[in-house]
Coordinates of C-alpha atoms in Angstrom, one line a residue:
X1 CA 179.0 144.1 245.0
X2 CA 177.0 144.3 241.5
X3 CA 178.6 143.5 239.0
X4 CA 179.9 145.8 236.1
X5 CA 179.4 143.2 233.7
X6 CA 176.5 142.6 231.4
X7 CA 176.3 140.6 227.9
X8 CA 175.7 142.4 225.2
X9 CA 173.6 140.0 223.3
X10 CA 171.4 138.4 225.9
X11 CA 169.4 137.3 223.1
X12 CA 172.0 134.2 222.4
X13 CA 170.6 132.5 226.0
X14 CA 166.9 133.0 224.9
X15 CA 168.6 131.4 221.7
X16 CA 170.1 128.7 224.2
X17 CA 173.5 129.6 222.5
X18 CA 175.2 129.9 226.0
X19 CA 178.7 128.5 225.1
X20 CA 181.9 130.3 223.6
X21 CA 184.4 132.1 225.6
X22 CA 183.3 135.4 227.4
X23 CA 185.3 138.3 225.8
X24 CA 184.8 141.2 228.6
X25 CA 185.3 144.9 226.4
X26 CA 186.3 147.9 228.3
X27 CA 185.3 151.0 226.8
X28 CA 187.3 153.9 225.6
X29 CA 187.4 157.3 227.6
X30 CA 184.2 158.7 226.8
X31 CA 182.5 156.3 225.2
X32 CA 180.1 153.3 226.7
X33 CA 180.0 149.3 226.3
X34 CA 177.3 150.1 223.5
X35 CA 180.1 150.7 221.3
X36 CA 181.1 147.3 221.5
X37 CA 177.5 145.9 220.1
X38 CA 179.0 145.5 216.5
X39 CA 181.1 142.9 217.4
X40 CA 178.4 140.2 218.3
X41 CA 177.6 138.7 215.4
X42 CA 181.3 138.6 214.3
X43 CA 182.2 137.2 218.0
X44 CA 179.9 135.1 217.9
X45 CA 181.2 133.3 215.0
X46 CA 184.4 132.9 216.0
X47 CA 183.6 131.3 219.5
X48 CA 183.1 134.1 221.8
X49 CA 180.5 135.9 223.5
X50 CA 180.8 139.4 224.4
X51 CA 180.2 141.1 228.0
X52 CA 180.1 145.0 228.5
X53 CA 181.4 146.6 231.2
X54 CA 179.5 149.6 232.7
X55 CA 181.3 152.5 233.6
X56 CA 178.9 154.9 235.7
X57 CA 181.1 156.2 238.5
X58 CA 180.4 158.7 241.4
X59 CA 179.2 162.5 241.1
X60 CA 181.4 163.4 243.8
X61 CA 184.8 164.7 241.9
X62 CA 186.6 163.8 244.8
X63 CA 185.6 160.1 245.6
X64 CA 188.5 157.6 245.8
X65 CA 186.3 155.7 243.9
X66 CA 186.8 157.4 240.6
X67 CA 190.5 156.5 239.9
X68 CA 191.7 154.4 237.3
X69 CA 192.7 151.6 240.4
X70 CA 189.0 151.8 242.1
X71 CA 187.5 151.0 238.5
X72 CA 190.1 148.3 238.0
X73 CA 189.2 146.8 241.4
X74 CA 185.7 146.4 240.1
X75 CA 186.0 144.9 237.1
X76 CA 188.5 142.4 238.3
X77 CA 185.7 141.3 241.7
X78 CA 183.2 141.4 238.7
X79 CA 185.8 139.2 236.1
X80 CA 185.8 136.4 239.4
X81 CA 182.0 136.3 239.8
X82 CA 182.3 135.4 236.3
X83 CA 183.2 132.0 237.6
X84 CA 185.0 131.2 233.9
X85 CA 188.1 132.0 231.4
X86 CA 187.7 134.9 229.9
X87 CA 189.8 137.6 227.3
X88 CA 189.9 140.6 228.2
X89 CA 189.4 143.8 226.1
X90 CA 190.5 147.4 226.7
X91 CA 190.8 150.3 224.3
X92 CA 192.5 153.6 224.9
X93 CA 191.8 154.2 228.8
X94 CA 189.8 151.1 228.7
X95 CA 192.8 149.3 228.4
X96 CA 194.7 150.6 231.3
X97 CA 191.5 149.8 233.4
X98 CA 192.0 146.0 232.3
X99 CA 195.9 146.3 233.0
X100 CA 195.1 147.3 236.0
X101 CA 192.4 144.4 236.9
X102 CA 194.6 141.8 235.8
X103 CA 197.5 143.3 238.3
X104 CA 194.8 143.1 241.0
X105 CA 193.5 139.4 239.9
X106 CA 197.2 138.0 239.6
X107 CA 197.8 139.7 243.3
X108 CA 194.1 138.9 244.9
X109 CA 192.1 136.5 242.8
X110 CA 194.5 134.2 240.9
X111 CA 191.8 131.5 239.9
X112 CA 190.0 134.0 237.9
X113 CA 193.0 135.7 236.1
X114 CA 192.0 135.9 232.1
X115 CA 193.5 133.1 229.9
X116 CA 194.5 136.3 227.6
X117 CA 194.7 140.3 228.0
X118 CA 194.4 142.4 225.0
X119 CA 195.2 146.2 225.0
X120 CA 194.3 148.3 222.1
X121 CA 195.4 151.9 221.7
X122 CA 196.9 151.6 225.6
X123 CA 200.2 153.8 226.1
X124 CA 202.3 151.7 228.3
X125 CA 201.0 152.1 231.7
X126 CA 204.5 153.0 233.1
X127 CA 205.6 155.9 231.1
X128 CA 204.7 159.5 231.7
X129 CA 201.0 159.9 230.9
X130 CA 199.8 163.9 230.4
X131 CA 196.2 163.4 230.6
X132 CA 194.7 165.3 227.8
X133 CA 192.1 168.0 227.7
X134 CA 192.8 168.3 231.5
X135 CA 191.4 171.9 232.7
X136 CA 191.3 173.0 229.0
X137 CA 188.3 174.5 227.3
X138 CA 185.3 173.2 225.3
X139 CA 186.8 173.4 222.0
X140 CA 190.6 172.1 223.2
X141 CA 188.6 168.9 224.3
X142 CA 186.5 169.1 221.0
X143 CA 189.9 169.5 219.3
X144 CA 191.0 166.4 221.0
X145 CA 188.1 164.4 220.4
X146 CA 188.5 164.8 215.9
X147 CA 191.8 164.6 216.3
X148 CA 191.4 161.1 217.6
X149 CA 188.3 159.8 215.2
X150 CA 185.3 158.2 216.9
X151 CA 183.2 160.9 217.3
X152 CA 180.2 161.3 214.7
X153 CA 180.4 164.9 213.1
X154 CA 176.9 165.5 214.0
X155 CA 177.8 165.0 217.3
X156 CA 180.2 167.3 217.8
X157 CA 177.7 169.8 215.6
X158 CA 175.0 169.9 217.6
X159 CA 175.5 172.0 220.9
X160 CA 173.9 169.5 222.9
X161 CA 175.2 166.0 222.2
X162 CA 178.4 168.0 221.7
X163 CA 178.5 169.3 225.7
X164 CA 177.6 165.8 226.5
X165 CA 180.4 164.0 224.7
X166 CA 182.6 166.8 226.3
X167 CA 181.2 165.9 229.7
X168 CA 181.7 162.3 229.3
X169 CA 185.2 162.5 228.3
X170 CA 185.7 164.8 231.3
X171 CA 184.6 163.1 233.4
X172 CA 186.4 159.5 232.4
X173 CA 189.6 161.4 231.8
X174 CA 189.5 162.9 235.6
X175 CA 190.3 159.3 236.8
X176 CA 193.4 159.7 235.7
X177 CA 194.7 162.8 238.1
X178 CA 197.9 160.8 239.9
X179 CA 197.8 157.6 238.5
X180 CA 201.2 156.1 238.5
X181 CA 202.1 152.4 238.1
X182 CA 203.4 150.7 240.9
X183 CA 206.2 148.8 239.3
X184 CA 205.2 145.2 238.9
X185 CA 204.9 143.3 235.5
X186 CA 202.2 141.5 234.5
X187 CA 202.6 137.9 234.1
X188 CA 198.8 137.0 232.3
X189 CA 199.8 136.5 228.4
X190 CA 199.7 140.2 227.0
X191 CA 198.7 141.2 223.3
X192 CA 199.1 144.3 222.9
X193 CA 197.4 146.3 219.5
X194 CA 198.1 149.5 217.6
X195 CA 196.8 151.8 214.7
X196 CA 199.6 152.2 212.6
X197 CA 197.8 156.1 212.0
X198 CA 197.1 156.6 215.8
X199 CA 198.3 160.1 216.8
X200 CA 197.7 159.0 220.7
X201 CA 199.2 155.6 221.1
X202 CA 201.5 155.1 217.8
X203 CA 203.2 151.7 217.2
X204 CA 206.4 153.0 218.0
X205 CA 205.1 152.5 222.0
X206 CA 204.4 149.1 222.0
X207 CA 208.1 147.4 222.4
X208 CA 207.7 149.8 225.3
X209 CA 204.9 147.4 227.0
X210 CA 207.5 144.7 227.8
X211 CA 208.4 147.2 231.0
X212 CA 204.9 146.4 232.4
X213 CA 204.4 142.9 230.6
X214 CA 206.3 139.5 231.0
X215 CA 204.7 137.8 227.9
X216 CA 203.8 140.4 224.9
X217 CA 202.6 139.8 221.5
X218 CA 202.1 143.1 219.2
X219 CA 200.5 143.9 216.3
X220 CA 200.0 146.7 213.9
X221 CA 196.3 147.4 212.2
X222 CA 195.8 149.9 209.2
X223 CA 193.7 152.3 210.8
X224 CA 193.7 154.9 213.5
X225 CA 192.7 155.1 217.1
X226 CA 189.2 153.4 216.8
X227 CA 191.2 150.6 215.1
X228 CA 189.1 148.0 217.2
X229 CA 186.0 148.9 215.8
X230 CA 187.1 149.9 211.8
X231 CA 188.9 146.7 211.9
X232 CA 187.0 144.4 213.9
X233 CA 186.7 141.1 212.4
X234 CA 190.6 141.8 211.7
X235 CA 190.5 142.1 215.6
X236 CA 188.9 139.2 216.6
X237 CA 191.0 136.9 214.3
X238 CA 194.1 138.3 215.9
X239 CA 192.4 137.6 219.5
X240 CA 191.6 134.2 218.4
X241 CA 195.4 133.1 217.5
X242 CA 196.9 134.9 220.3
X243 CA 194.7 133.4 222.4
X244 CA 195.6 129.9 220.9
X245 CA 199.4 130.8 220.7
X246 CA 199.5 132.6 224.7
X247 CA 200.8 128.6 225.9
X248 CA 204.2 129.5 224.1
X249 CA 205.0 132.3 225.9
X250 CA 208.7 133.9 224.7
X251 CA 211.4 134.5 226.8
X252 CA 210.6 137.6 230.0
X253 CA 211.1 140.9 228.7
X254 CA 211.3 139.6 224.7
X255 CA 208.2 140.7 223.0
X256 CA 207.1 138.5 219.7
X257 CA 207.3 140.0 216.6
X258 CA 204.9 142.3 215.4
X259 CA 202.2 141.3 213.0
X260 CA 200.6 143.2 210.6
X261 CA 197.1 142.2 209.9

């Protein structure tokens, strides 16, 4: 299999700055690994190297391998062909992916679980999830996509980029037709992050994650639901110490305290 990892500043090895702790970012729907580029330099100086994950998937509407499962079975062959620790990243649909790879890892590939898993803007993956936009029109999904932030205005301006932004949100979203969660609670140390302005996954969801989570840390960030890139250097500080704190787990089914950066 190839893998759907790639780093996202190859330039560190021609730099022969190969060490720090991989930090694997999954992608929100719609969107592309690119996004993540900003956080290099910052990652960089806090110990951690950044890999993206590609997420082309099949033309064919109706391939099994366009479900949220198939894409976590990926990511989590690609995660052991890693071969080291890693934290992994998800935001928004991205982070259900991850949840999902981690279930597969802690059932499959044990030795190449992540030493941390970090969801931002992630529902819990075990309540009801509508899956928005689904069969609507151009301008419901355009709706949906300023509603949510992340989208450059001249983006959605400009008929083309705007029917490609459409498409691409489409098409990621459409892995979710019949995803359920099958029960089981992850056991990997869980962080779990929200924007306290976030009209798609508010804070008030994130006690909810100890239903699909043995060990959960939360925290609250003053932004929306592209917190993890307004608030990115915020983010990789919180990663850092949950990371160092993920050894004291609490007690099953207790989350820790939300923090507030």
């Amino acid at each position: 299999m190839t893998s759907v990892l790639f780093p996202l500043d190859p330039g560190r090895l021609a730099r022969q700055e190969p060490d720090g702790l991989p930090l694997v970012a999954v992608p929100h729907a719609g969107g592309t690994a690119h996004a993540y580029r900003g956080w290099t330099e910052p990652a960089r100086a806090r110990g951690l190297r950044v890999f993206g994950v590609r997420t082309a998937m099949p033309t064919d509407p109706d391939s099994p391998e366009r479900t949220v499962r198939a894409r976590a079975r990926r990511l989590a062959e690609s995660l052991a062909e890693l071969g080291e620790p890693c934290v992994l990243v998800g935001h928004s649909l991205g982070g259900l992916i991850a949840a999902e790879a981690v279930l597969h890892l802690e059932r499959h590939l044990a030795d190449a679980v992540p030493a941390l898993l970090v969801v931002c803007a992630t529902n819990p993956p075990h309540l009801p999830r509508p899956v928005p936009v689904a069969g609507g029109t151009e301008q419901e999904a355009v709706d949906f996509l300023r509603t949510v932030g992340g989208t450059p205005p001249q983006v959605l301006a400009d008929p083309g980029m705007r029917e490609l932004a459409v498409a691409m949100l489409r098409n990621d979203l459409a892995s979710l037709r019949g995803y359920a969660w099958d029960g089981r609670r992850l056991t990997t140390p869980t962080a779990v992050y929200a924007g306290r302005t976030d009209p798609v996954a508010p804070p008030d969801s994130l006690a909810e994650w100890t239903g699909a989570a043995e060990q959960v840390t939360t925290r609250v960030f003053d932004s929306g639901h592209f917190f993890p890139h307004d608030s990115t250097a915020h983010l990789l500080d919180a990663i850092r110490l949950d990371l160092a704190g993920s050894r004291a787990a609490p007690a099953p089914g207790r989350p820790r305290p939300a923090h507030r950066p």
